[in-house]
Amino acid sequence: MAIFKPNRRSLLKGAGAGIAALGTPYIFTKGAWAQDFCNDPTNGKIVLGFNVPQTGSYAEEGLEQLKGYELAVKHINGEGDGGLLKTLKPVALKGNGVLGRKVEYVTGDTQTNTDAARDGARRMIERDKAIMVTGSVTSGEAIAQQSLCQEMGVIYMSGLTHSNDTTGKDKRRYGFRHFFNAYQSGVAIAPFLAKEYGTDRRAYHLTADYTWGWTQEESIKNATEALGWETVATVRTPLGLGDYSQYLTPVLNSGADVLILNHYGHDMVNSLPQAVQFGLRERQANGKNFEIVVPMFSELMAVGAGEAVKGIIGTSNWQWSLDDEGTKAFTKSYGEAYGEPPSQSAHTGYVQTILYADAVERAGTFYPPEVIKALEGFEFDGMGNGHTVYRDSDHQCFKEVLVVRGNENPSSRFDVLNVIGKTTREDVTYEASIFGGELGPYEPNKC
Amino acid sequence: MNVFLAQLLNGLDKGGAYALIALGLTLVFGTLGVVNFAHGALFMLGCFCAVTFRYLITLETVTVDPEKLSPWGAPVEVRTPLVQNWFGDFGAVLVDYSVPISILLAIPVMLIIGIAMERGIIKHFYKRSHAEQILVTFGLAIVLQEIVKSFFGANPVPQPIPTDLRGAADIGVWFGMAPHVLTYPWWRLLYLLFSAVVIGGVFAFLQFTTFGMVVRAGMADRETVGLMGIDIDRRFTIVFGLAAVVAGVAGVMYTPLLAPNYHLGMDFLVLSFVVVVVGGMGSLPGAVAAGFLLGILQSFASMTEVKSLIPGIDQVIIYLVAVVILLVRPRGLMGRRGIMES
């Protein structure tokens, strides 16, 4: 009976064969990336798809976002003053394109419509060969595009989307959100509401009847009830309604002393001034001054609401008047390019594009699973939001959240919001599991 | 009780706006027999007359202050309003009351737009089918809104209420209730009054003037009026201009309630058609009655108590009522035999 006796020679032979055997699939896989993913730009153009509302209710926010994207491409390609590439830490981009090649882009109009957004993203992927799609001003647009991109194996960097669902129950492996969410708004604003208005309040919610409105209402309701506030009523209003008067008259005699408007964009631009016209802010209820809260603000909304926005408290993802280096650099670049300060919509679009390009640079490839891994858990600073992390378990960015108030004495037409506080990243961090959802697989589909 | 009264007041206020918009639409249908889908666009153009007037009287001189720099390093612009520089306090009043004053601009502008629209496009479609009229006027509405968008952008342009008319009236006190029990915005009360005056004015014009008598005769029997040597077409052209003016001034006064945007006309189009159909095609009193009826029903359907009984009723109530009324009275509330019937 032969007995196997290991010696040095046989051990070396065995080890060599084992390494070769284990390494072979990796070599094949590495070589196969070039052929196995959607719109591989190795031998073609590097095309990014910017899909934003250019018409419809949120056109103005979409066009702002597009300006942010276009500026980001300039800076990635080494044009202009470099913007946030100078302040992003750590940064792999060198200002010579991505992986040494210039980036191009195509644009689309979502028409502020979920179906049109999805169709536009599909066109960008199938016809224009976009390697990455980005852009949204509503959560409906973001969720629809994110879902499509997962199916097609193309990374989607969402634009402005605030619903918990985007990185909650509807999260996707191929979708990433830099913008904050409704839960974070609730957590961030609650201490300021307690400080300004006390803990014994009765709140009446008017809520836009769609995914973002529902999650915002739930988040703010939970946060204010935790303070000790009572919720008198939660009333859903149709999306895109012009005249809210029939929903405002019941507020007057409801026993509430705070009106919370879970409205965004045109809805808020209409409902807030109308609430002020009804004399709510001059009103006394339960022995207190009646107050109005708009949990989620944007500069463009504040401009649209005019005088009514003065003194109203809300939250914001970013504000051009912050004094950190990243904000100053972006405001300077954007101001020189467009003659006005950037909005948070432009900022989040710009940052998302830079973060994607930087992740490709760090991964050394456009192969989506590697880029996804480069983004997951990525910690960075210098983009205007303080120290930030892209959480790997839900692809939500965690950073400080701004609490803002409509400026009582604006010094210019751009000076509409004042930052009255910041809630720290730690305070707005939550367990990813509370909103459910599954990210799905890394492996890309062929489009 | 005060909740009921507040909601009733809101319904009357809404109804006033609906009636005002539908009045012009039904007037055009009753005289010219044209289904004008561009009527909502006329309302929107009226809104932008107010926007334009305010833009003009708030024109500023812009000087550059080299001492101050913007956050991106450019010199800061210093803006000084021209009107206030020229007229002092009177200029400030003009700016403050820009919305009601802009009615003076809206009347001639809308009259010209209405007449130009009728002479330029609508008259070529008198003998065409209603389907073709709808297509051409709908196309016209889209063209008009895109023109407005190219000038004013897609965002709403808020128009302020004059300082003296801001806030809410304590109506309850007028009727012996405690303070703050029944309040309603001053501007909305003014709009209700304005609607009543304009509607009354249109009725009086048609009822008590020779011109109105001829128009009513033409509505009843166009051919006979023509045989009597009266140029009824010319009068109907003026009626189209009048309808445009009514829609326009309704839009002007509505701007502080709803910041105007280029799409506003489309938002009101369907609603105004429902009002006209419920009231009876071509019937002026029907349009007014239906406007107030639907406004009040919509207001009550939005109450939390009603919504908790029938969820979503606030969004379908006017269409539900329209279905019921058309089933019971196919010609609408005050529709006449022979209108839209072969």
Short mmCIF file of N, CA and C in Angstrom, two decimals, chain A residues 20 26 105 187 279 282 285 298 303 305 330 420:
data_model
loop_
_atom_site.label_atom_id
_atom_site.label_comp_id
_atom_site.label_asym_id
_atom_site.label_seq_id
_atom_site.Cartn_x
_atom_site.Cartn_y
_atom_site.Cartn_z
N ALA A 20 -2.72 28.37 -9.30
CA ALA A 20 -3.11 28.50 -10.72
C ALA A 20 -4.59 28.19 -10.90
N TYR A 26 -10.55 34.02 -11.89
CA TYR A 26 -10.42 35.45 -11.67
C TYR A 26 -9.89 36.16 -12.94
N TYR A 105 -22.10 63.92 -22.05
CA TYR A 105 -23.40 63.71 -21.40
C TYR A 105 -24.55 63.93 -22.38
N VAL A 187 -36.26 64.22 12.51
CA VAL A 187 -35.32 64.16 13.64
C VAL A 187 -34.61 65.51 13.79
N GLY A 279 -55.00 84.23 7.67
CA GLY A 279 -54.73 84.87 8.96
C GLY A 279 -54.22 83.91 10.03
N GLU A 282 -51.57 85.27 12.41
CA GLU A 282 -51.97 86.31 13.38
C GLU A 282 -52.90 85.71 14.43
N ALA A 285 -54.46 80.39 19.31
CA ALA A 285 -55.23 79.16 19.57
C ALA A 285 -54.65 78.50 20.80
N SER A 298 -36.90 74.44 -0.03
CA SER A 298 -35.84 74.71 -1.00
C SER A 298 -35.84 76.20 -1.27
N VAL A 303 -38.52 81.40 -2.72
CA VAL A 303 -38.71 82.54 -3.62
C VAL A 303 -40.14 82.54 -4.15
N ALA A 305 -42.83 81.32 -2.80
CA ALA A 305 -43.84 81.62 -1.78
C ALA A 305 -43.82 83.09 -1.38
N PHE A 330 -17.94 75.83 -4.24
CA PHE A 330 -19.03 75.54 -5.18
C PHE A 330 -19.80 76.80 -5.53
N ILE A 420 -30.50 78.28 10.80
CA ILE A 420 -30.60 78.57 12.25
C ILE A 420 -30.00 77.44 13.08
#
